[in-house]
mmCIF file of C-alpha atoms in Angstrom:
data_model
loop_
_atom_site.group_PDB
_atom_site.id
_atom_site.type_symbol
_atom_site.label_atom_id
_atom_site.label_comp_id
_atom_site.label_asym_id
_atom_site.label_seq_id
_atom_site.Cartn_x
_atom_site.Cartn_y
_atom_site.Cartn_z
ATOM 1 C CA UNK L 24 -146.730 115.580 245.452
ATOM 2 C CA UNK L 25 -143.551 114.284 243.964
ATOM 3 C CA UNK L 26 -145.427 111.805 241.753
ATOM 4 C CA UNK L 27 -147.672 114.534 240.287
ATOM 5 C CA UNK L 28 -144.662 116.667 239.335
ATOM 6 C CA UNK L 29 -142.980 113.751 237.604
ATOM 7 C CA UNK L 30 -146.134 112.951 235.669
ATOM 8 C CA UNK L 31 -146.462 116.577 234.596
ATOM 9 C CA UNK L 32 -142.885 116.673 233.329
ATOM 10 C CA UNK L 33 -143.485 113.568 231.181
ATOM 11 C CA UNK L 34 -146.698 115.050 229.811
ATOM 12 C CA UNK L 35 -144.947 118.294 228.805
ATOM 13 C CA UNK L 36 -142.150 116.344 227.163
ATOM 14 C CA UNK L 37 -144.665 114.301 225.195
ATOM 15 C CA UNK L 38 -146.497 117.422 224.021
ATOM 16 C CA UNK L 39 -143.246 119.042 222.860
ATOM 17 C CA UNK L 40 -142.182 115.944 220.943
ATOM 18 C CA UNK L 41 -145.505 115.731 219.166
ATOM 19 C CA UNK L 42 -145.269 119.380 218.156
ATOM 20 C CA UNK L 43 -141.827 118.926 216.605
ATOM 21 C CA UNK L 44 -142.645 115.771 214.655
ATOM 22 C CA UNK L 45 -145.807 117.264 213.206
ATOM 23 C CA UNK L 46 -144.123 120.432 211.939
ATOM 24 C CA UNK L 47 -142.287 119.081 208.897
ATOM 25 C CA UNK L 48 -143.575 119.798 205.396
ATOM 26 C CA UNK L 49 -144.048 117.391 202.513
ATOM 27 C CA UNK L 50 -143.023 119.090 199.261
ATOM 28 C CA UNK L 51 -143.188 118.240 195.574
ATOM 29 C CA UNK L 52 -141.570 120.031 192.638
ATOM 30 C CA UNK L 53 -142.314 120.113 188.918
ATOM 31 C CA UNK L 54 -140.498 121.588 185.925
ATOM 32 C CA UNK L 55 -141.310 121.587 182.202
ATOM 33 C CA UNK L 56 -138.924 120.083 179.702
ATOM 34 C CA UNK L 57 -136.258 122.381 178.273
ATOM 35 C CA UNK L 58 -137.291 122.018 174.628
ATOM 36 C CA UNK L 59 -135.090 124.014 172.251
ATOM 37 C CA UNK L 60 -136.800 122.657 169.133
ATOM 38 C CA UNK L 61 -135.040 122.814 165.770
ATOM 39 C CA UNK L 62 -131.506 124.218 165.815
ATOM 40 C CA UNK L 63 -129.179 125.284 163.013
ATOM 41 C CA UNK L 64 -125.493 125.037 163.957
ATOM 42 C CA UNK L 65 -124.496 127.294 161.032
ATOM 43 C CA UNK L 66 -126.981 130.174 161.275
ATOM 44 C CA UNK L 67 -125.019 132.043 163.942
ATOM 45 C CA UNK L 68 -128.084 132.235 166.199
ATOM 46 C CA UNK L 69 -128.579 131.093 169.776
ATOM 47 C CA UNK L 70 -131.844 129.455 170.838
ATOM 48 C CA UNK L 71 -133.298 130.705 174.120
ATOM 49 C CA UNK L 72 -136.161 129.196 176.119
ATOM 50 C CA UNK L 73 -137.427 129.718 179.641
ATOM 51 C CA UNK L 74 -139.779 128.058 182.059
ATOM 52 C CA UNK L 75 -140.934 127.863 185.647
ATOM 53 C CA UNK L 76 -140.130 125.417 188.438
ATOM 54 C CA UNK L 77 -143.033 125.106 190.869
ATOM 55 C CA UNK L 78 -142.764 123.905 194.477
ATOM 56 C CA UNK L 79 -145.815 122.868 196.520
ATOM 57 C CA UNK L 80 -145.608 122.048 200.233
ATOM 58 C CA UNK L 81 -148.390 120.710 202.453
ATOM 59 C CA UNK L 82 -148.985 119.360 205.946
ATOM 60 C CA UNK L 83 -147.163 122.107 207.832
ATOM 61 C CA UNK L 84 -148.524 122.212 211.365
ATOM 62 C CA UNK L 85 -146.394 124.776 213.188
ATOM 63 C CA UNK L 86 -143.740 126.492 211.039
ATOM 64 C CA UNK L 87 -144.340 129.826 209.352
ATOM 65 C CA UNK L 88 -141.804 129.668 206.494
ATOM 66 C CA UNK L 89 -140.121 127.174 204.180
ATOM 67 C CA UNK L 90 -136.654 127.326 202.722
ATOM 68 C CA UNK L 91 -136.238 125.401 199.470
ATOM 69 C CA UNK L 92 -132.909 124.839 197.709
ATOM 70 C CA UNK L 93 -133.331 124.035 194.011
ATOM 71 C CA UNK L 94 -130.394 121.940 192.819
ATOM 72 C CA UNK L 95 -129.712 121.458 189.101
ATOM 73 C CA UNK L 96 -126.609 119.430 188.309
ATOM 74 C CA UNK L 97 -124.826 118.308 185.168
ATOM 75 C CA UNK L 98 -127.491 116.121 183.561
ATOM 76 C CA UNK L 99 -127.081 112.640 182.109
ATOM 77 C CA UNK L 100 -125.063 113.599 179.016
ATOM 78 C CA UNK L 101 -122.225 115.573 180.600
ATOM 79 C CA UNK L 102 -120.010 116.075 183.615
ATOM 80 C CA UNK L 103 -119.841 119.874 183.800
ATOM 81 C CA UNK L 104 -122.211 122.680 184.690
ATOM 82 C CA UNK L 105 -120.665 125.264 182.380
ATOM 83 C CA UNK L 106 -121.324 124.241 179.719
ATOM 84 C CA UNK L 107 -123.940 121.549 180.075
ATOM 85 C CA UNK L 108 -124.136 118.922 177.360
ATOM 86 C CA UNK L 109 -126.839 117.260 175.279
ATOM 87 C CA UNK L 110 -125.806 114.190 173.314
ATOM 88 C CA UNK L 111 -126.792 112.200 170.247
ATOM 89 C CA UNK L 112 -124.608 109.116 170.361
ATOM 90 C CA UNK L 113 -121.055 110.451 170.598
ATOM 91 C CA UNK L 114 -121.976 113.895 169.209
ATOM 92 C CA UNK L 115 -122.549 116.750 171.618
ATOM 93 C CA UNK L 116 -124.339 120.089 171.856
ATOM 94 C CA UNK L 117 -123.447 122.716 174.433
ATOM 95 C CA UNK L 118 -126.108 124.622 176.345
ATOM 96 C CA UNK L 119 -126.767 125.960 179.797
ATOM 97 C CA UNK L 120 -129.488 126.664 182.340
ATOM 98 C CA UNK L 121 -129.381 129.965 184.200
ATOM 99 C CA UNK L 122 -131.019 131.474 187.244
ATOM 100 C CA UNK L 123 -131.167 134.892 185.580
ATOM 101 C CA UNK L 124 -131.131 136.299 182.056
ATOM 102 C CA UNK L 125 -128.348 134.057 180.699
ATOM 103 C CA UNK L 126 -125.611 135.241 183.063
ATOM 104 C CA UNK L 127 -125.331 132.974 186.123
ATOM 105 C CA UNK L 128 -125.310 129.182 185.550
ATOM 106 C CA UNK L 129 -127.676 127.339 187.895
ATOM 107 C CA UNK L 130 -125.842 124.817 190.071
ATOM 108 C CA UNK L 131 -126.312 122.332 192.885
ATOM 109 C CA UNK L 132 -124.840 121.800 196.330
ATOM 110 C CA UNK L 133 -122.352 119.288 194.862
ATOM 111 C CA UNK L 134 -121.220 121.438 191.879
ATOM 112 C CA UNK L 135 -118.181 123.467 192.868
ATOM 113 C CA UNK L 136 -118.443 127.113 191.930
ATOM 114 C CA UNK L 137 -122.106 126.945 190.941
ATOM 115 C CA UNK L 138 -124.691 127.301 193.687
ATOM 116 C CA UNK L 139 -128.269 126.073 193.910
ATOM 117 C CA UNK L 140 -131.045 128.634 193.980
ATOM 118 C CA UNK L 141 -132.540 129.377 197.384
ATOM 119 C CA UNK L 142 -136.120 130.483 197.802
ATOM 120 C CA UNK L 143 -137.939 131.297 201.045
ATOM 121 C CA UNK L 144 -141.721 131.413 201.033
ATOM 122 C CA UNK L 145 -144.458 131.719 203.652
ATOM 123 C CA UNK L 146 -146.827 129.097 205.003
ATOM 124 C CA UNK L 147 -150.535 129.861 204.862
ATOM 125 C CA UNK L 148 -153.014 127.493 206.525
ATOM 126 C CA UNK L 149 -150.449 124.707 206.523
ATOM 127 C CA UNK L 150 -149.512 125.048 202.850
ATOM 128 C CA UNK L 151 -146.870 126.912 200.861
ATOM 129 C CA UNK L 152 -146.166 127.432 197.156
ATOM 130 C CA UNK L 153 -143.286 129.013 195.247
ATOM 131 C CA UNK L 154 -142.441 129.498 191.577
ATOM 132 C CA UNK L 155 -138.941 130.156 190.237
ATOM 133 C CA UNK L 156 -138.075 130.990 186.634
ATOM 134 C CA UNK L 157 -135.199 129.412 184.737
ATOM 135 C CA UNK L 158 -133.532 130.572 181.517
ATOM 136 C CA UNK L 159 -131.893 128.153 179.077
ATOM 137 C CA UNK L 160 -129.664 128.888 176.083
ATOM 138 C CA UNK L 161 -128.407 126.663 173.261
ATOM 139 C CA UNK L 162 -125.188 128.239 172.015
ATOM 140 C CA UNK L 163 -124.590 129.359 168.423
ATOM 141 C CA UNK L 164 -122.002 128.148 165.905
ATOM 142 C CA UNK L 165 -121.479 124.570 167.094
ATOM 143 C CA UNK L 166 -119.711 123.340 163.978
ATOM 144 C CA UNK L 167 -119.180 119.744 165.159
ATOM 145 C CA UNK L 168 -122.916 119.023 165.457
ATOM 146 C CA UNK L 169 -124.480 116.668 162.918
ATOM 147 C CA UNK L 170 -128.169 116.332 162.158
ATOM 148 C CA UNK L 171 -130.069 114.342 164.788
ATOM 149 C CA UNK L 172 -131.936 114.423 168.084
ATOM 150 C CA UNK L 173 -129.964 115.491 171.158
ATOM 151 C CA UNK L 174 -130.977 115.189 174.812
ATOM 152 C CA UNK L 175 -129.909 115.175 178.446
ATOM 153 C CA UNK L 176 -132.027 113.985 181.373
ATOM 154 C CA UNK L 177 -132.033 115.678 184.756
ATOM 155 C CA UNK L 178 -133.101 113.575 187.743
ATOM 156 C CA UNK L 179 -131.815 112.304 191.087
ATOM 157 C CA UNK L 180 -128.861 114.366 192.310
ATOM 158 C CA UNK L 181 -128.915 116.269 189.000
ATOM 159 C CA UNK L 182 -132.332 117.734 189.768
ATOM 160 C CA UNK L 183 -133.817 117.894 193.237
ATOM 161 C CA UNK L 184 -135.256 120.295 195.762
ATOM 162 C CA UNK L 185 -134.069 120.048 199.347
ATOM 163 C CA UNK L 186 -136.221 121.888 201.841
ATOM 164 C CA UNK L 187 -137.013 122.509 205.482
ATOM 165 C CA UNK L 188 -139.758 124.397 207.236
ATOM 166 C CA UNK L 189 -138.733 126.700 210.041
ATOM 167 C CA UNK L 190 -140.152 129.309 212.380
ATOM 168 C CA UNK L 191 -139.170 132.344 214.373
ATOM 169 C CA UNK L 192 -137.067 130.450 216.895
ATOM 170 C CA UNK L 193 -135.409 128.072 214.391
ATOM 171 C CA UNK L 194 -132.646 129.416 212.115
ATOM 172 C CA UNK L 195 -133.043 128.946 208.372
ATOM 173 C CA UNK L 196 -130.882 126.127 206.961
ATOM 174 C CA UNK L 197 -128.033 126.753 204.522
ATOM 175 C CA UNK L 198 -128.351 125.391 200.958
ATOM 176 C CA UNK L 199 -124.748 124.199 200.923
ATOM 177 C CA UNK L 200 -125.472 121.701 203.696
ATOM 178 C CA UNK L 201 -129.205 121.039 203.378
ATOM 179 C CA UNK L 202 -129.462 117.543 201.866
ATOM 180 C CA UNK L 203 -132.759 116.269 203.264
ATOM 181 C CA UNK L 204 -135.642 116.048 203.098
ATOM 182 C CA UNK L 205 -135.667 116.244 199.313
ATOM 183 C CA UNK L 206 -138.013 115.839 196.390
ATOM 184 C CA UNK L 207 -136.979 115.119 192.789
ATOM 185 C CA UNK L 208 -137.415 117.357 189.765
ATOM 186 C CA UNK L 209 -137.333 115.281 186.609
ATOM 187 C CA UNK L 210 -137.067 116.974 183.220
ATOM 188 C CA UNK L 211 -135.261 116.576 179.906
ATOM 189 C CA UNK L 212 -133.385 119.053 177.733
ATOM 190 C CA UNK L 213 -133.879 118.340 174.022
ATOM 191 C CA UNK L 214 -132.907 119.794 170.645
ATOM 192 C CA UNK L 215 -133.079 118.664 167.034
ATOM 193 C CA UNK L 216 -130.127 119.619 164.853
ATOM 194 C CA UNK L 217 -131.220 120.286 161.293
ATOM 195 C CA UNK L 218 -129.242 120.142 158.089
ATOM 196 C CA UNK L 219 -128.866 123.770 157.064
ATOM 197 C CA UNK L 220 -126.708 125.900 154.784
ATOM 198 C CA UNK L 221 -125.790 129.574 154.632
ATOM 199 C CA UNK L 222 -124.364 130.927 151.371
ATOM 200 C CA UNK L 223 -123.011 134.335 150.360
ATOM 201 C CA UNK L 224 -121.607 135.591 147.048
ATOM 202 C CA UNK L 225 -119.335 138.418 145.947
ATOM 203 C CA UNK L 226 -119.651 140.608 142.856
ATOM 204 C CA UNK L 227 -117.918 139.232 139.767
ATOM 205 C CA UNK L 228 -116.293 142.260 138.084
ATOM 206 C CA UNK L 229 -114.960 142.001 134.528
ATOM 207 C CA UNK L 230 -113.473 145.492 134.751
ATOM 208 C CA UNK L 231 -113.377 148.073 131.939
ATOM 209 C CA UNK L 232 -112.798 147.391 128.250
ATOM 210 C CA UNK L 233 -112.898 149.598 125.164
ATOM 211 C CA UNK L 234 -113.744 146.903 122.642
ATOM 212 C CA UNK L 235 -114.523 143.211 123.016
ATOM 213 C CA UNK L 236 -112.084 141.817 120.445
ATOM 214 C CA UNK L 237 -110.687 139.275 122.932
ATOM 215 C CA UNK L 238 -112.177 137.384 125.843
ATOM 216 C CA UNK L 239 -112.325 138.969 129.287
ATOM 217 C CA UNK L 240 -111.895 136.630 132.264
ATOM 218 C CA UNK L 241 -112.735 137.267 135.920
ATOM 219 C CA UNK L 242 -112.769 135.109 139.039
ATOM 220 C CA UNK L 243 -115.081 135.186 142.035
ATOM 221 C CA UNK L 244 -116.158 132.968 144.879
ATOM 222 C CA UNK L 245 -119.036 131.851 147.049
ATOM 223 C CA UNK L 246 -118.841 131.193 150.773
ATOM 224 C CA UNK L 247 -120.811 128.117 151.837
ATOM 225 C CA UNK L 248 -121.371 126.940 155.387
ATOM 226 C CA UNK L 249 -123.405 123.766 155.858
ATOM 227 C CA UNK L 250 -124.098 121.444 158.774
ATOM 228 C CA UNK L 251 -121.345 118.868 159.224
ATOM 229 C CA UNK L 252 -121.756 115.894 156.839
ATOM 230 C CA UNK L 253 -124.730 117.478 155.047
ATOM 231 C CA UNK L 254 -124.504 116.939 151.244
ATOM 232 C CA UNK L 255 -125.344 119.986 149.141
ATOM 233 C CA UNK L 256 -125.668 121.098 145.521
ATOM 234 C CA UNK L 257 -125.275 124.671 144.214
ATOM 235 C CA UNK L 258 -127.100 125.828 141.080
ATOM 236 C CA UNK L 259 -126.986 129.160 139.217
ATOM 237 C CA UNK L 260 -129.953 130.439 137.221
ATOM 238 C CA UNK L 261 -129.899 132.228 133.862
ATOM 239 C CA UNK L 262 -129.856 135.701 135.376
ATOM 240 C CA UNK L 263 -132.101 138.621 134.429
ATOM 241 C CA UNK L 264 -130.783 139.521 130.967
ATOM 242 C CA UNK L 265 -133.246 139.487 128.063
ATOM 243 C CA UNK L 266 -133.031 136.196 126.177
ATOM 244 C CA UNK L 267 -130.456 134.703 128.577
ATOM 245 C CA UNK L 268 -130.168 130.980 129.309
ATOM 246 C CA UNK L 269 -128.050 129.077 131.827
ATOM 247 C CA UNK L 270 -125.686 128.284 128.934
ATOM 248 C CA UNK L 271 -125.517 131.853 127.555
ATOM 249 C CA UNK L 272 -126.107 134.638 130.063
ATOM 250 C CA UNK L 273 -126.405 138.339 129.234
ATOM 251 C CA UNK L 274 -125.526 141.550 131.043
ATOM 252 C CA UNK L 275 -127.767 144.523 130.245
ATOM 253 C CA UNK L 276 -126.682 148.156 129.907
ATOM 254 C CA UNK L 277 -127.915 150.353 132.747
ATOM 255 C CA UNK L 278 -130.648 152.592 131.342
ATOM 256 C CA UNK L 279 -130.792 150.691 128.059
ATOM 257 C CA UNK L 280 -131.558 147.386 126.389
ATOM 258 C CA UNK L 281 -128.194 146.498 124.844
ATOM 259 C CA UNK L 282 -126.543 143.345 126.185
ATOM 260 C CA UNK L 283 -123.131 141.709 126.530
ATOM 261 C CA UNK L 284 -122.946 137.931 126.486
ATOM 262 C CA UNK L 285 -120.971 136.081 129.169
ATOM 263 C CA UNK L 286 -120.765 132.712 130.871
ATOM 264 C CA UNK L 287 -119.964 131.229 134.271
ATOM 265 C CA UNK L 288 -117.902 128.096 134.892
ATOM 266 C CA UNK L 289 -117.081 125.864 137.826
ATOM 267 C CA UNK L 290 -113.466 125.169 136.762
ATOM 268 C CA UNK L 291 -110.486 127.411 136.036
ATOM 269 C CA UNK L 292 -110.086 125.997 132.511
ATOM 270 C CA UNK L 293 -113.600 127.274 131.788
ATOM 271 C CA UNK L 294 -114.729 124.032 130.198
ATOM 272 C CA UNK L 295 -117.538 123.165 132.658
ATOM 273 C CA UNK L 296 -120.462 125.608 132.417
ATOM 274 C CA UNK L 297 -122.089 126.239 135.777
ATOM 275 C CA UNK L 298 -125.861 126.361 135.684
ATOM 276 C CA UNK L 299 -128.762 124.341 137.007
ATOM 277 C CA UNK L 300 -127.951 121.002 135.395
ATOM 278 C CA UNK L 301 -129.958 121.689 132.226
ATOM 279 C CA UNK L 302 -128.960 122.798 128.733
ATOM 280 C CA UNK L 303 -125.509 121.236 129.028
ATOM 281 C CA UNK L 304 -124.637 122.917 132.328
ATOM 282 C CA UNK L 305 -123.491 121.425 135.625
ATOM 283 C CA UNK L 306 -123.957 122.147 139.312
ATOM 284 C CA UNK L 307 -121.390 122.144 142.120
ATOM 285 C CA UNK L 308 -121.748 119.539 144.848
ATOM 286 C CA UNK L 309 -120.062 119.159 148.209
ATOM 287 C CA UNK L 310 -120.385 118.028 151.808
ATOM 288 C CA UNK L 311 -120.735 120.373 154.762
ATOM 289 C CA UNK L 312 -117.924 120.713 157.283
ATOM 290 C CA UNK L 313 -119.783 122.904 159.775
ATOM 291 C CA UNK L 314 -117.432 125.768 158.900
ATOM 292 C CA UNK L 315 -117.203 128.127 155.913
ATOM 293 C CA UNK L 316 -116.029 126.610 152.620
ATOM 294 C CA UNK L 317 -114.902 128.652 149.618
ATOM 295 C CA UNK L 318 -116.329 127.649 146.241
ATOM 296 C CA UNK L 319 -114.574 129.301 143.310
ATOM 297 C CA UNK L 320 -116.441 130.804 140.380
ATOM 298 C CA UNK L 321 -114.940 131.570 136.953
ATOM 299 C CA UNK L 322 -116.436 134.025 134.472
ATOM 300 C CA UNK L 323 -115.744 134.806 130.808
ATOM 301 C CA UNK L 324 -116.954 137.476 128.382
ATOM 302 C CA UNK L 325 -116.138 136.013 124.955
ATOM 303 C CA UNK L 326 -115.048 138.143 122.002
ATOM 304 C CA UNK L 327 -118.137 139.701 120.421
ATOM 305 C CA UNK L 328 -119.425 142.778 118.670
ATOM 306 C CA UNK L 329 -118.937 145.705 121.024
ATOM 307 C CA UNK L 330 -122.268 147.307 121.978
ATOM 308 C CA UNK L 331 -122.920 150.893 123.072
ATOM 309 C CA UNK L 332 -120.637 152.166 125.843
ATOM 310 C CA UNK L 333 -122.017 151.940 129.359
ATOM 311 C CA UNK L 334 -122.148 149.854 132.480
ATOM 312 C CA UNK L 335 -123.464 146.345 131.949
ATOM 313 C CA UNK L 336 -124.667 144.122 134.750
ATOM 314 C CA UNK L 337 -126.684 141.052 135.568
ATOM 315 C CA UNK L 338 -128.096 139.453 138.706
ATOM 316 C CA UNK L 339 -127.742 135.691 139.036
ATOM 317 C CA UNK L 340 -129.628 133.763 141.701
ATOM 318 C CA UNK L 341 -127.671 131.119 143.606
ATOM 319 C CA UNK L 342 -129.692 128.180 144.926
ATOM 320 C CA UNK L 343 -128.238 125.677 147.371
ATOM 321 C CA UNK L 344 -130.070 122.404 147.894
ATOM 322 C CA UNK L 345 -129.295 120.203 150.918
#
């Protein structure tokens, strides 16, 4: 009698051990690359992309649910979560990956202040699947960026899913302490910084004059913002006046056909006509700093026969080549 009881106890223990060892899931996780594409550091625009991380678990014999903790760390190019960094040599671009609409940075169990994302999902016929969206943003106005390809790779501790299957009688694990089992998520964040320029111009106003017996001078300026180290050239066309050239522009009377001749120069002495490089004119060249640069413009209405009274104006097109 005693021997049968002992044998029964060993059999029950063996059955329980087999049930526990067969309960654990095997999970894999995939994520698309965070591809920001072409980026202008001077346009004032952010670049936003989003994607989906997918988790698939199989081989679950007993448990009814799975808890997965999705950890996204700093990436290969930086040491912080907010912001994250992409690099091209020693140059950097700042971006981030969020668990919501660009508010909460996505973290990992080893990133202080930034938590991993926890997802619980059910087991059906021994399998379980979950999908979690991410949101990524490349920040605007990064004036220190030069043209080139930037990247950061996420793998190992910088991108992994830790997980555990559990049932009614087993408490769900906490993401802060759940370190195994784990499965890697490998993806890369990429962006291409383009040479780009933004240019604005103010009205050049010669004021009011009764007669044009002497020259009228006026000064104006352009604001130019180009990608750091990008060379550029600024040309001015002939304007819209009838018979105008880049060397001899004309303002036209509003509501009429009469004109007033004038010229634009790139120097204060008004000896270097600013045009498109033809007909004896010059262009203005420079190199981008990533921030706004002021380019001065000098105008002159020479002495000439005074036409009919009125308001005279012209529209000149500014073209920047980079």
